[in-house]
Short mmCIF file of C-alpha atoms and ligand atoms in Angstrom, two decimals:
data_model
loop_
_atom_site.label_atom_id
_atom_site.label_comp_id
_atom_site.label_asym_id
_atom_site.label_seq_id
_atom_site.Cartn_x
_atom_site.Cartn_y
_atom_site.Cartn_z
CA UNK A 197 46.31 2.40 -74.96
CA UNK A 198 45.88 5.26 -77.31
CA UNK A 199 46.61 4.32 -80.94
CA UNK A 200 46.83 7.95 -82.09
CA UNK A 201 48.67 9.96 -79.47
CA UNK A 202 51.98 9.41 -77.90
CA UNK A 203 52.16 8.44 -74.11
CA UNK A 204 53.84 11.99 -72.96
CA UNK A 205 54.95 10.22 -69.80
CA UNK A 206 57.72 8.60 -72.03
CA UNK A 207 60.56 11.05 -72.57
CA UNK A 208 61.67 10.89 -76.20
CA UNK A 209 65.36 9.41 -76.53
CA UNK A 210 67.75 9.85 -79.47
CA UNK A 211 70.91 7.71 -79.45
CA UNK A 212 73.76 7.60 -81.99
CA UNK A 213 75.52 4.25 -82.41
CA UNK A 214 78.80 4.95 -83.80
CA UNK A 215 79.60 1.16 -84.17
CA UNK A 216 83.35 0.82 -85.15
CA UNK A 217 83.77 4.35 -86.48
CA UNK A 218 85.79 7.28 -85.52
CA UNK A 219 89.22 7.09 -83.67
CA UNK A 220 89.69 8.83 -80.36
CA UNK A 221 91.33 11.91 -82.10
CA UNK A 222 88.17 12.10 -84.37
CA UNK A 223 85.82 11.96 -81.75
CA UNK A 224 86.51 15.26 -80.02
CA UNK A 225 85.71 17.21 -83.38
CA UNK A 226 82.56 15.28 -84.25
CA UNK A 227 81.29 15.77 -80.77
CA UNK A 228 82.16 19.43 -80.61
CA UNK A 229 80.22 19.96 -83.94
CA UNK A 230 77.21 18.04 -82.30
CA UNK A 231 77.47 20.13 -79.17
CA UNK A 232 77.42 23.28 -81.29
CA UNK A 233 74.18 22.55 -82.99
CA UNK A 234 72.36 20.72 -79.99
CA UNK A 235 71.06 23.16 -77.21
CA UNK A 236 69.90 21.71 -74.25
CA UNK A 237 66.60 20.05 -74.81
CA UNK A 238 65.04 19.47 -71.52
CA UNK A 239 62.25 17.27 -72.62
CA UNK A 240 64.59 14.70 -74.43
CA UNK A 241 67.23 12.38 -73.71
CA UNK A 242 70.21 12.52 -76.16
CA UNK A 243 72.97 9.90 -76.19
CA UNK A 244 76.09 9.12 -78.14
CA UNK A 245 77.67 5.60 -78.07
CA UNK A 246 81.11 5.80 -79.48
CA UNK A 247 83.63 2.84 -79.52
CA UNK A 248 85.20 2.06 -76.13
CA UNK A 249 88.58 3.61 -77.10
CA UNK A 250 86.83 6.97 -77.48
CA UNK A 251 84.95 6.89 -74.17
CA UNK A 252 87.69 8.79 -72.37
CA UNK A 253 87.80 11.57 -74.81
CA UNK A 254 84.14 11.70 -75.26
CA UNK A 255 83.68 11.87 -71.39
CA UNK A 256 86.15 14.78 -71.29
CA UNK A 257 84.65 16.76 -74.26
CA UNK A 258 80.92 16.19 -73.17
CA UNK A 259 81.57 16.73 -69.47
CA UNK A 260 82.11 20.43 -70.06
CA UNK A 261 78.70 20.63 -71.81
CA UNK A 262 76.17 18.17 -70.21
CA UNK A 263 73.94 18.09 -73.19
CA UNK A 264 74.55 14.62 -74.29
CA UNK A 265 74.77 11.33 -72.28
CA UNK A 266 77.41 8.92 -73.03
CA UNK A 267 76.64 5.42 -73.93
CA UNK A 268 78.57 2.14 -74.88
CA UNK A 269 77.89 -0.45 -77.40
CA UNK A 270 78.36 -3.59 -75.43
CA UNK A 271 79.17 -4.67 -72.00
CA UNK A 272 80.25 -8.02 -70.30
CA UNK A 273 77.89 -9.10 -67.48
CA UNK A 274 80.63 -9.95 -64.99
CA UNK A 275 82.33 -7.31 -62.84
CA UNK A 276 85.76 -8.58 -63.65
CA UNK A 277 87.42 -11.64 -64.53
CA UNK A 278 89.55 -13.61 -67.10
CA UNK A 279 87.59 -12.65 -70.13
CA UNK A 280 90.02 -11.34 -72.63
CA UNK A 281 88.82 -8.37 -74.88
CA UNK A 282 85.80 -7.76 -72.76
CA UNK A 283 84.70 -4.56 -70.81
CA UNK A 284 82.77 -4.39 -67.49
CA UNK A 285 80.01 -2.22 -66.47
CA UNK A 286 82.10 -0.59 -63.57
CA UNK A 287 84.83 -0.05 -66.11
CA UNK A 288 82.22 1.83 -68.17
CA UNK A 289 80.93 3.81 -65.21
CA UNK A 290 84.43 5.16 -64.44
CA UNK A 291 84.07 7.02 -67.82
CA UNK A 292 80.70 8.47 -66.76
CA UNK A 293 78.76 6.20 -69.28
CA UNK A 294 75.05 6.02 -68.55
CA UNK A 295 73.53 3.99 -71.19
CA UNK A 296 74.76 0.67 -72.87
CA UNK A 297 73.46 -0.87 -76.05
CA UNK A 298 72.84 -4.66 -75.66
CA UNK A 299 72.08 -7.32 -78.08
CA UNK A 300 72.51 -5.23 -81.03
CA UNK A 301 71.80 -7.52 -84.11
CA UNK A 302 75.35 -7.11 -85.15
CA UNK A 303 76.44 -8.63 -81.85
CA UNK A 304 73.92 -11.40 -82.29
CA UNK A 305 74.90 -12.15 -85.87
CA UNK A 306 78.69 -11.73 -85.80
CA UNK A 307 79.48 -12.72 -82.17
CA UNK A 308 76.82 -15.29 -81.43
CA UNK A 309 75.14 -13.44 -78.68
CA UNK A 310 72.18 -15.00 -77.22
CA UNK A 311 69.03 -13.84 -75.56
CA UNK A 312 70.22 -15.44 -72.41
CA UNK A 313 73.36 -13.36 -72.52
CA UNK A 314 71.45 -10.27 -73.33
CA UNK A 315 69.07 -10.85 -70.37
CA UNK A 316 72.23 -11.42 -68.09
CA UNK A 317 73.85 -8.29 -69.40
CA UNK A 318 70.72 -6.13 -69.00
CA UNK A 319 70.27 -7.17 -65.35
CA UNK A 320 74.10 -6.61 -64.57
CA UNK A 321 73.81 -3.29 -66.34
CA UNK A 322 71.18 -1.80 -64.00
CA UNK A 323 73.02 -3.10 -61.14
CA UNK A 324 75.80 -0.77 -62.24
CA UNK A 325 73.56 1.99 -62.69
CA UNK A 326 73.72 1.81 -66.55
CA UNK A 327 70.56 1.98 -68.64
CA UNK A 328 70.45 -0.72 -70.94
CA UNK A 329 69.04 -0.15 -74.69
CA UNK A 330 68.04 -3.70 -75.43
CA UNK A 331 67.88 -4.50 -79.30
CA UNK A 332 65.61 -6.71 -80.94
CA UNK A 333 64.65 -7.39 -84.77
CA UNK A 334 63.93 -9.67 -87.32
CA UNK A 335 65.73 -10.72 -90.64
CA UNK A 336 64.24 -10.11 -94.11
CA UNK A 337 63.75 -13.78 -94.46
CA UNK A 338 61.73 -14.06 -91.36
CA UNK A 339 59.64 -10.87 -92.23
CA UNK A 340 59.11 -12.36 -95.71
CA UNK A 341 57.98 -15.72 -93.87
CA UNK A 342 55.63 -13.78 -91.87
CA UNK A 343 57.51 -14.54 -88.64
CA UNK A 344 58.02 -10.97 -87.49
CA UNK A 345 55.79 -11.19 -84.53
CA UNK A 346 56.97 -14.49 -83.48
CA UNK A 347 60.69 -13.53 -83.69
CA UNK A 348 60.33 -10.23 -81.85
CA UNK A 349 58.01 -11.58 -79.17
CA UNK A 350 60.50 -14.49 -78.29
CA UNK A 351 63.41 -11.91 -78.39
CA UNK A 352 61.72 -9.55 -76.17
CA UNK A 353 60.49 -12.33 -73.71
CA UNK A 354 63.87 -13.95 -73.45
CA UNK A 355 66.10 -10.75 -73.37
CA UNK A 356 64.09 -9.40 -70.55
CA UNK A 357 63.69 -12.64 -68.69
CA UNK A 358 64.25 -11.84 -64.92
CA UNK A 359 64.71 -8.22 -65.44
CA UNK A 360 64.13 -6.36 -62.07
CA UNK A 361 60.58 -4.79 -62.00
CA UNK A 362 61.85 -2.00 -59.79
CA UNK A 363 64.53 -0.88 -62.43
CA UNK A 364 62.03 -0.77 -65.38
CA UNK A 365 62.31 3.18 -65.82
CA UNK A 366 65.95 2.53 -66.66
CA UNK A 367 65.15 0.21 -69.46
CA UNK A 368 65.09 1.20 -73.07
CA UNK A 369 63.99 -1.34 -75.89
CA UNK A 370 65.09 -0.64 -79.52
CA UNK A 371 63.35 -2.46 -82.47
CA UNK A 372 65.74 -2.55 -85.40
CA UNK A 373 64.65 -4.58 -88.08
CA UNK A 374 67.87 -6.23 -89.56
CA UNK A 375 66.87 -5.66 -93.12
CA UNK A 376 66.75 -2.03 -92.47
CA UNK A 377 70.25 -1.64 -90.82
CA UNK A 378 72.80 0.10 -93.19
CA UNK A 379 70.87 -0.80 -96.19
CA UNK A 380 68.88 2.57 -96.66
CA UNK A 381 65.77 0.40 -96.53
CA UNK A 382 63.72 1.95 -93.83
CA UNK A 383 60.77 0.29 -92.28
CA UNK A 384 57.76 2.38 -93.23
CA UNK A 385 56.30 4.26 -90.35
CA UNK A 386 53.24 2.05 -90.13
CA UNK A 387 55.37 -1.04 -90.28
CA UNK A 388 57.63 0.03 -87.44
CA UNK A 389 54.56 1.38 -85.48
CA UNK A 390 52.83 -2.06 -85.80
CA UNK A 391 55.85 -3.91 -84.37
CA UNK A 392 56.14 -1.10 -81.67
CA UNK A 393 52.75 -1.63 -80.67
CA UNK A 394 53.18 -5.45 -80.34
CA UNK A 395 56.35 -4.80 -78.18
CA UNK A 396 54.13 -2.57 -76.04
CA UNK A 397 51.49 -5.21 -75.50
CA UNK A 398 54.28 -7.62 -74.59
CA UNK A 399 55.74 -5.32 -72.13
CA UNK A 400 52.39 -4.68 -70.43
CA UNK A 401 51.93 -8.29 -70.35
CA UNK A 402 55.26 -9.14 -68.87
CA UNK A 403 55.48 -6.20 -66.43
CA UNK A 404 52.07 -5.02 -65.90
CA UNK A 405 51.11 -1.22 -66.13
CA UNK A 406 54.63 -0.26 -65.64
CA UNK A 407 55.28 -1.73 -69.02
CA UNK A 408 53.57 1.07 -70.63
CA UNK A 409 56.19 3.59 -69.58
CA UNK A 410 59.08 1.82 -71.05
CA UNK A 411 60.68 3.59 -74.01
CA UNK A 412 60.65 1.58 -77.36
CA UNK A 413 62.75 3.32 -79.97
CA UNK A 414 63.20 2.68 -83.55
CA UNK A 415 66.49 2.02 -85.37
CA UNK A 416 67.28 1.08 -89.03
CA UNK A 417 68.46 3.69 -91.72
CA UNK A 418 67.00 6.65 -89.81
CA UNK A 419 67.97 9.62 -91.70
CA UNK A 420 66.88 13.31 -91.58
CA UNK A 421 64.61 12.80 -94.47
CA UNK A 422 62.56 10.04 -92.95
CA UNK A 423 62.85 10.76 -89.27
CA UNK A 424 59.87 13.09 -88.86
CA UNK A 425 57.32 10.53 -90.08
CA UNK A 426 58.84 7.84 -87.99
CA UNK A 427 58.81 9.87 -84.84
CA UNK A 428 55.39 11.15 -85.37
CA UNK A 429 54.18 7.43 -84.80
CA UNK A 430 52.30 7.22 -81.46
CA UNK A 431 54.40 3.98 -80.37
CA UNK A 432 57.81 5.38 -81.48
CA UNK A 433 59.44 6.94 -78.54
CA UNK A 434 62.86 8.07 -80.32
CA UNK A 435 65.56 6.51 -82.57
CA UNK A 436 68.81 4.51 -82.37
CA UNK A 437 70.76 6.07 -85.20
CA UNK A 438 73.68 4.52 -87.11
CA UNK A 439 75.23 5.84 -90.01
CA UNK A 440 73.48 9.33 -89.92
CA UNK A 441 74.85 9.84 -86.23
CA UNK A 442 78.41 10.34 -87.59
CA UNK A 443 77.35 13.54 -89.37
CA UNK A 444 76.59 16.37 -86.85
CA UNK A 445 73.98 18.09 -89.04
CA UNK A 446 72.17 14.89 -89.92
CA UNK A 447 72.19 13.76 -86.24
CA UNK A 448 70.89 17.15 -85.27
CA UNK A 449 68.17 17.20 -87.90
CA UNK A 450 66.92 13.71 -86.62
CA UNK A 451 66.80 15.10 -82.96
CA UNK A 452 64.88 18.08 -84.06
CA UNK A 453 62.39 15.71 -85.89
CA UNK A 454 61.85 13.95 -82.46
CA UNK A 455 61.65 17.17 -80.81
CA UNK A 456 58.87 18.49 -83.10
CA UNK A 457 56.94 15.30 -82.86
CA UNK A 458 56.88 15.75 -78.94
CA UNK A 459 55.96 19.35 -79.25
CA UNK A 460 53.05 18.87 -81.73
CA UNK A 461 51.63 16.15 -79.07
CA UNK A 462 51.79 18.89 -76.31
CA UNK A 463 50.06 21.48 -78.43
P1 13P B 511 71.97 2.62 -89.53
O1 13P B 511 71.01 3.90 -89.02
O2 13P B 511 73.17 2.95 -90.12
O3 13P B 511 70.92 1.81 -90.50
O4 13P B 511 72.11 1.74 -88.29
C1 13P B 511 71.16 1.45 -87.41
C2 13P B 511 71.52 0.68 -86.23
O5 13P B 511 72.22 -0.43 -86.27
C3 13P B 511 71.74 1.45 -85.02
O6 13P B 511 71.96 0.65 -83.97
#
């Protein structure tokens, strides 16, 4: 495993997690602004994950362009049922959704989502042809206590427990240190790369050589001014962007950083 070069078989991925921002009527103009800036980049996957209520208008807006794929921010593992307030995989597929963020720290923290639920959701997602973006990450207290490796290791193992090996190419992992989310406090590129490297080793241990092809992206205060350095790290395969993805130019600049990091690898 190279420490200094990216594995070029892993296609970079930049996803915008809009969280609970933007109504359906605001969605169209933001997406149109993004689409105007972003031309089709054949070597990268670009994803936007608006709220559920914006998926319909987002699908309609993006459908005409085919530049950005659509993602959701959560999903229930069952196909249907008496689960008030929940949304299933087939419901997402109907809007052309291709990706789904699972186990985001805000879901774990505020809605008590467990690793076991995340694992069940990830398996269900691939069954519905949705690509799971499974999130892991430690709190500041855990980092300060020297527990980062233990926490992330346990989350990765448990959240991917039972994940079908023949669907690994669909899987994306996101390392999002909780202390860096929405705080403006970004992990240094070296801190992030170190955790990514540990995740990579775990994936290879859990899934064999196929584990080296799974994309591991970074999230937590990724901004236009820090993206280039983060994206240049050998084990960082892209970004999961929160706040900065709500600004078309900011999101575009981050995409450009990921693109240049890949282009320089190909030189
Ligand atoms: P920020 O980029 O706003 O820190 O959010 C990161 C995040 O949680 C993406 O899922």
